[in-house]
């Protein structure tokens, strides 16, 4: 049985983590975010994230101005086709995390993260996983201005070399 690992990548100086590994053959599924190396205009910040679990939600998000990230976060493990969406605005997202238990969620709530109430494991039979983001404007808060997804493990080196960073969590966690 092939076990797909979906991993979030962040191109932001404040979110670095190590690669996930598995005893199974891996299909690496990575989501990447980028920060600006120049002074972007206010509307070039990623300011909202959302998740869709079905075609109806995809239509609603598209209608409200969200942009889809290519790729299914549940690829290779069955379940719903999970898609990530983003919207540009003036208040930047600066941090992204994933929770898979109540203790993690409690910490993210205390840190004023916003939860996206869509299970990233919907229909796949794994534990409940939720995406969270924070919008900051402090000295160490780097605005996210670009998002990318890759399913190619060989592409990870290129991502790292280009300054992209990873949010570590197997998004197909059992």
PDB file of N, CA and C in Angstrom, residues 102-113:
ATOM      1  N   UNK A 102      -6.467  18.155  20.375  1.00  0.00           N
ATOM      2  CA  UNK A 102      -7.024  19.282  21.129  1.00  0.00           C
ATOM      3  C   UNK A 102      -5.958  20.157  21.765  1.00  0.00           C
ATOM      4  N   UNK A 103      -4.857  19.549  22.208  1.00  0.00           N
ATOM      5  CA  UNK A 103      -3.794  20.335  22.835  1.00  0.00           C
ATOM      6  C   UNK A 103      -3.189  21.320  21.832  1.00  0.00           C
ATOM      7  N   UNK A 104      -2.969  20.847  20.607  1.00  0.00           N
ATOM      8  CA  UNK A 104      -2.443  21.733  19.564  1.00  0.00           C
ATOM      9  C   UNK A 104      -3.442  22.855  19.280  1.00  0.00           C
ATOM     10  N   UNK A 105      -4.705  22.501  19.169  1.00  0.00           N
ATOM     11  CA  UNK A 105      -5.742  23.492  18.890  1.00  0.00           C
ATOM     12  C   UNK A 105      -5.806  24.535  20.002  1.00  0.00           C
ATOM     13  N   UNK A 106      -5.725  24.096  21.263  1.00  0.00           N
ATOM     14  CA  UNK A 106      -5.754  25.032  22.391  1.00  0.00           C
ATOM     15  C   UNK A 106      -4.611  26.037  22.303  1.00  0.00           C
ATOM     16  N   UNK A 107      -3.415  25.565  21.965  1.00  0.00           N
ATOM     17  CA  UNK A 107      -2.267  26.457  21.835  1.00  0.00           C
ATOM     18  C   UNK A 107      -2.439  27.456  20.704  1.00  0.00           C
ATOM     19  N   UNK A 108      -2.999  27.003  19.593  1.00  0.00           N
ATOM     20  CA  UNK A 108      -3.207  27.896  18.455  1.00  0.00           C
ATOM     21  C   UNK A 108      -4.289  28.931  18.751  1.00  0.00           C
ATOM     22  N   UNK A 109      -5.311  28.529  19.499  1.00  0.00           N
ATOM     23  CA  UNK A 109      -6.350  29.480  19.912  1.00  0.00           C
ATOM     24  C   UNK A 109      -5.732  30.552  20.801  1.00  0.00           C
ATOM     25  N   UNK A 110      -4.922  30.134  21.772  1.00  0.00           N
ATOM     26  CA  UNK A 110      -4.266  31.090  22.678  1.00  0.00           C
ATOM     27  C   UNK A 110      -3.334  32.031  21.927  1.00  0.00           C
ATOM     28  N   UNK A 111      -2.748  31.560  20.829  1.00  0.00           N
ATOM     29  CA  UNK A 111      -1.846  32.389  20.020  1.00  0.00           C
ATOM     30  C   UNK A 111      -2.606  33.213  18.974  1.00  0.00           C
ATOM     31  N   UNK A 112      -3.932  33.209  19.037  1.00  0.00           N
ATOM     32  CA  UNK A 112      -4.806  34.014  18.170  1.00  0.00           C
ATOM     33  C   UNK A 112      -4.774  33.596  16.699  1.00  0.00           C
ATOM     34  N   UNK A 113      -4.544  32.312  16.428  1.00  0.00           N
ATOM     35  CA  UNK A 113      -4.635  31.798  15.062  1.00  0.00           C
ATOM     36  C   UNK A 113      -6.102  31.653  14.682  1.00  0.00           C
TER      37      UNK A 113
END
